[in-house]
mmCIF file of C-alpha atoms in Angstrom:
data_model
loop_
_atom_site.group_PDB
_atom_site.id
_atom_site.type_symbol
_atom_site.label_atom_id
_atom_site.label_comp_id
_atom_site.label_asym_id
_atom_site.label_seq_id
_atom_site.Cartn_x
_atom_site.Cartn_y
_atom_site.Cartn_z
ATOM 1 C CA MET A 28 -14.182 -3.680 5.534
ATOM 2 C CA ILE A 29 -10.693 -3.038 6.390
ATOM 3 C CA SER A 30 -7.696 -3.923 4.177
ATOM 4 C CA ASN A 31 -4.152 -4.065 5.686
ATOM 5 C CA SER A 32 -2.336 -4.846 2.322
ATOM 6 C CA PRO A 33 -2.676 -4.700 -1.361
ATOM 7 C CA GLU A 34 -3.296 -8.433 -1.366
ATOM 8 C CA GLU A 35 -6.183 -7.978 0.940
ATOM 9 C CA THR A 36 -7.761 -5.152 -1.317
ATOM 10 C CA GLU A 37 -7.311 -7.452 -4.354
ATOM 11 C CA ALA A 38 -9.075 -10.172 -2.450
ATOM 12 C CA ILE A 39 -11.937 -7.833 -1.797
ATOM 13 C CA GLY A 40 -12.188 -6.897 -5.445
ATOM 14 C CA LYS A 41 -12.068 -10.646 -6.396
ATOM 15 C CA GLY A 42 -14.888 -11.404 -3.991
ATOM 16 C CA LEU A 43 -17.083 -8.589 -5.290
ATOM 17 C CA ALA A 44 -16.526 -9.904 -8.904
ATOM 18 C CA ARG A 45 -18.668 -12.997 -8.092
ATOM 19 C CA GLN A 46 -21.804 -10.693 -7.615
ATOM 20 C CA LEU A 47 -21.345 -8.589 -10.820
ATOM 21 C CA ARG A 48 -23.396 -8.695 -14.039
ATOM 22 C CA ALA A 49 -22.913 -7.381 -17.493
ATOM 23 C CA GLY A 50 -23.564 -3.518 -17.483
ATOM 24 C CA ASP A 51 -22.600 -3.013 -13.884
ATOM 25 C CA ILE A 52 -20.659 0.301 -13.116
ATOM 26 C CA LEU A 53 -18.264 0.516 -10.160
ATOM 27 C CA TRP A 54 -17.577 4.183 -9.152
ATOM 28 C CA LEU A 55 -14.243 3.961 -7.272
ATOM 29 C CA ASN A 56 -13.817 6.959 -4.965
ATOM 30 C CA GLY A 57 -10.579 7.606 -3.104
ATOM 31 C CA ASP A 58 -7.418 9.564 -2.688
ATOM 32 C CA LEU A 59 -4.143 8.669 -4.478
ATOM 33 C CA GLY A 60 -2.837 5.363 -3.280
ATOM 34 C CA SER A 61 -5.961 4.373 -1.516
ATOM 35 C CA GLY A 62 -6.210 1.143 -3.177
ATOM 36 C CA LYS A 63 -8.539 1.646 -6.323
ATOM 37 C CA THR A 64 -6.205 0.020 -8.779
ATOM 38 C CA ALA A 65 -5.327 -2.924 -6.462
ATOM 39 C CA PHE A 66 -9.125 -3.551 -6.139
ATOM 40 C CA THR A 67 -9.487 -3.387 -9.861
ATOM 41 C CA ARG A 68 -6.633 -6.011 -10.187
ATOM 42 C CA GLY A 69 -8.572 -8.248 -7.834
ATOM 43 C CA LEU A 70 -11.790 -7.740 -9.718
ATOM 44 C CA ALA A 71 -9.985 -8.770 -12.879
ATOM 45 C CA ARG A 72 -8.634 -12.043 -11.243
ATOM 46 C CA GLY A 73 -12.158 -12.651 -10.192
ATOM 47 C CA MET A 74 -13.459 -12.286 -13.686
ATOM 48 C CA GLY A 75 -10.884 -14.307 -15.432
ATOM 49 C CA CYS A 76 -8.919 -11.481 -16.856
ATOM 50 C CA ASN A 77 -4.997 -11.383 -16.743
ATOM 51 C CA PRO A 78 -4.503 -9.272 -13.407
ATOM 52 C CA GLU A 79 -0.944 -8.561 -14.533
ATOM 53 C CA LEU A 80 -2.470 -6.317 -17.224
ATOM 54 C CA VAL A 81 -4.144 -4.033 -14.706
ATOM 55 C CA SER A 82 -2.376 -0.695 -14.297
ATOM 56 C CA SER A 83 -3.838 2.760 -13.710
ATOM 57 C CA PRO A 84 -5.144 4.291 -16.971
ATOM 58 C CA THR A 85 -4.363 7.892 -15.840
ATOM 59 C CA PHE A 86 -2.760 8.951 -19.260
ATOM 60 C CA SER A 87 -4.714 6.578 -21.623
ATOM 61 C CA LEU A 88 -8.056 7.279 -19.825
ATOM 62 C CA VAL A 89 -9.246 3.613 -20.446
ATOM 63 C CA HIS A 90 -7.795 0.156 -20.393
ATOM 64 C CA GLU A 91 -9.718 -2.892 -21.580
ATOM 65 C CA TYR A 92 -9.204 -6.364 -20.081
ATOM 66 C CA PRO A 93 -10.846 -9.409 -21.553
ATOM 67 C CA GLY A 94 -12.315 -11.768 -19.361
ATOM 68 C CA LYS A 95 -13.694 -15.284 -19.465
ATOM 69 C CA GLU A 96 -17.268 -14.045 -19.893
ATOM 70 C CA LEU A 97 -17.096 -10.263 -19.737
ATOM 71 C CA TRP A 98 -14.551 -7.638 -20.281
ATOM 72 C CA ILE A 99 -13.585 -4.939 -17.746
ATOM 73 C CA PHE A 100 -13.424 -1.340 -18.900
ATOM 74 C CA HIS A 101 -11.085 0.424 -16.523
ATOM 75 C CA PHE A 102 -11.429 4.234 -16.601
ATOM 76 C CA ASP A 103 -9.453 6.913 -14.688
ATOM 77 C CA LEU A 104 -11.208 10.317 -14.591
ATOM 78 C CA TYR A 105 -8.244 12.113 -12.723
ATOM 79 C CA ARG A 106 -7.727 14.380 -15.784
ATOM 80 C CA LEU A 107 -11.393 14.879 -16.734
ATOM 81 C CA SER A 108 -13.476 17.609 -15.307
ATOM 82 C CA CYS A 109 -17.035 16.977 -16.704
ATOM 83 C CA ILE A 110 -19.363 14.292 -17.954
ATOM 84 C CA GLU A 111 -19.068 15.695 -21.464
ATOM 85 C CA GLU A 112 -15.379 14.845 -21.622
ATOM 86 C CA LEU A 113 -16.287 11.245 -20.460
ATOM 87 C CA LEU A 114 -18.811 11.133 -23.272
ATOM 88 C CA ASP A 115 -16.224 12.265 -25.705
ATOM 89 C CA ILE A 116 -14.033 9.217 -25.111
ATOM 90 C CA GLY A 117 -16.907 6.717 -25.882
ATOM 91 C CA TRP A 118 -18.483 6.143 -22.535
ATOM 92 C CA ASP A 119 -21.861 5.387 -24.199
ATOM 93 C CA GLU A 120 -20.267 2.731 -26.459
ATOM 94 C CA TYR A 121 -18.583 1.040 -23.481
ATOM 95 C CA LEU A 122 -21.791 0.786 -21.731
ATOM 96 C CA GLN A 123 -23.456 -1.016 -24.777
ATOM 97 C CA ARG A 124 -20.583 -3.516 -24.844
ATOM 98 C CA SER A 125 -21.891 -5.531 -21.853
ATOM 99 C CA GLY A 126 -18.883 -5.456 -19.754
ATOM 100 C CA ILE A 127 -18.097 -4.094 -16.231
ATOM 101 C CA CYS A 128 -16.950 -0.373 -16.031
ATOM 102 C CA ALA A 129 -14.569 0.187 -13.216
ATOM 103 C CA VAL A 130 -14.117 4.008 -12.851
ATOM 104 C CA GLU A 131 -11.480 5.566 -10.813
ATOM 105 C CA TRP A 132 -11.672 9.124 -9.463
ATOM 106 C CA SER A 133 -15.508 9.162 -10.148
ATOM 107 C CA GLN A 134 -15.757 11.747 -7.374
ATOM 108 C CA ARG A 135 -14.685 14.190 -10.146
ATOM 109 C CA LEU A 136 -17.995 13.960 -11.893
ATOM 110 C CA ASP A 137 -20.981 15.973 -10.598
ATOM 111 C CA GLU A 138 -23.455 13.470 -12.115
ATOM 112 C CA ARG A 139 -23.253 9.679 -12.464
ATOM 113 C CA SER A 140 -25.168 6.709 -13.574
ATOM 114 C CA LYS A 141 -26.530 4.312 -11.162
ATOM 115 C CA GLY A 142 -24.016 1.844 -9.976
ATOM 116 C CA TYR A 143 -21.852 0.440 -7.193
ATOM 117 C CA ASP A 144 -20.158 3.247 -5.049
ATOM 118 C CA ILE A 145 -16.889 1.978 -3.591
ATOM 119 C CA ILE A 146 -15.204 4.365 -1.106
ATOM 120 C CA PHE A 147 -11.630 3.979 -0.291
ATOM 121 C CA THR A 148 -10.366 5.786 2.925
ATOM 122 C CA SER A 149 -6.716 5.434 4.014
ATOM 123 C CA THR A 150 -6.601 4.664 7.730
ATOM 124 C CA GLY A 151 -2.896 4.083 8.256
ATOM 125 C CA LYS A 152 0.306 3.659 6.352
ATOM 126 C CA ALA A 153 -0.863 0.345 4.755
ATOM 127 C CA SER A 154 -4.459 -0.013 5.943
ATOM 128 C CA ARG A 155 -7.694 1.316 4.402
ATOM 129 C CA GLN A 156 -11.372 1.169 4.920
ATOM 130 C CA ILE A 157 -13.315 0.027 1.870
ATOM 131 C CA LYS A 158 -17.147 0.616 1.885
ATOM 132 C CA ILE A 159 -19.203 -0.783 -1.134
ATOM 133 C CA TYR A 160 -22.661 0.208 -1.728
ATOM 134 C CA ASN A 161 -24.852 -1.442 -4.437
ATOM 135 C CA PRO A 162 -26.951 0.506 -6.871
ATOM 136 C CA GLU A 163 -29.903 0.604 -4.412
ATOM 137 C CA GLY A 164 -27.621 2.386 -1.761
ATOM 138 C CA ASN A 165 -27.317 -0.675 0.520
ATOM 139 C CA GLU A 166 -23.910 -1.541 1.956
ATOM 140 C CA VAL A 167 -22.435 -4.817 0.541
ATOM 141 C CA ILE A 168 -20.259 -7.017 2.492
ATOM 142 C CA VAL A 169 -17.783 -9.191 0.311
ATOM 143 C CA CYS A 170 -16.348 -12.571 1.344
ATOM 144 C CA SER A 171 -12.890 -12.562 0.094
#
């Protein structure tokens, strides 16, 4: 999918929200400014969370957004270098809370649990390609 604006990126996130279930993990991979947080903002909107609360959790490492039925746990691994550091901030406890985990900078981990791989690639000043693969490795098309 191609997004030409932050609003289009949010719409793709909102569209994917309809397909998600408790316990799903979204591994968000992409460079700085490629749309990971905008996508998460759309995901929040689609799950009944307040999208205005969504910001990059770079320094706090994780933000929590309550939704209508499920919470979103929004992680940023930019400052982490190994899975042990993720475990130290309570990763296992978040997985047991039956929410959705959206994990920015997941490419920094050598090993990851099964989940959705979402790859953001900048293709121009405002455009980006977004590829979404479900836990089985099949590409997912989202209707925004």
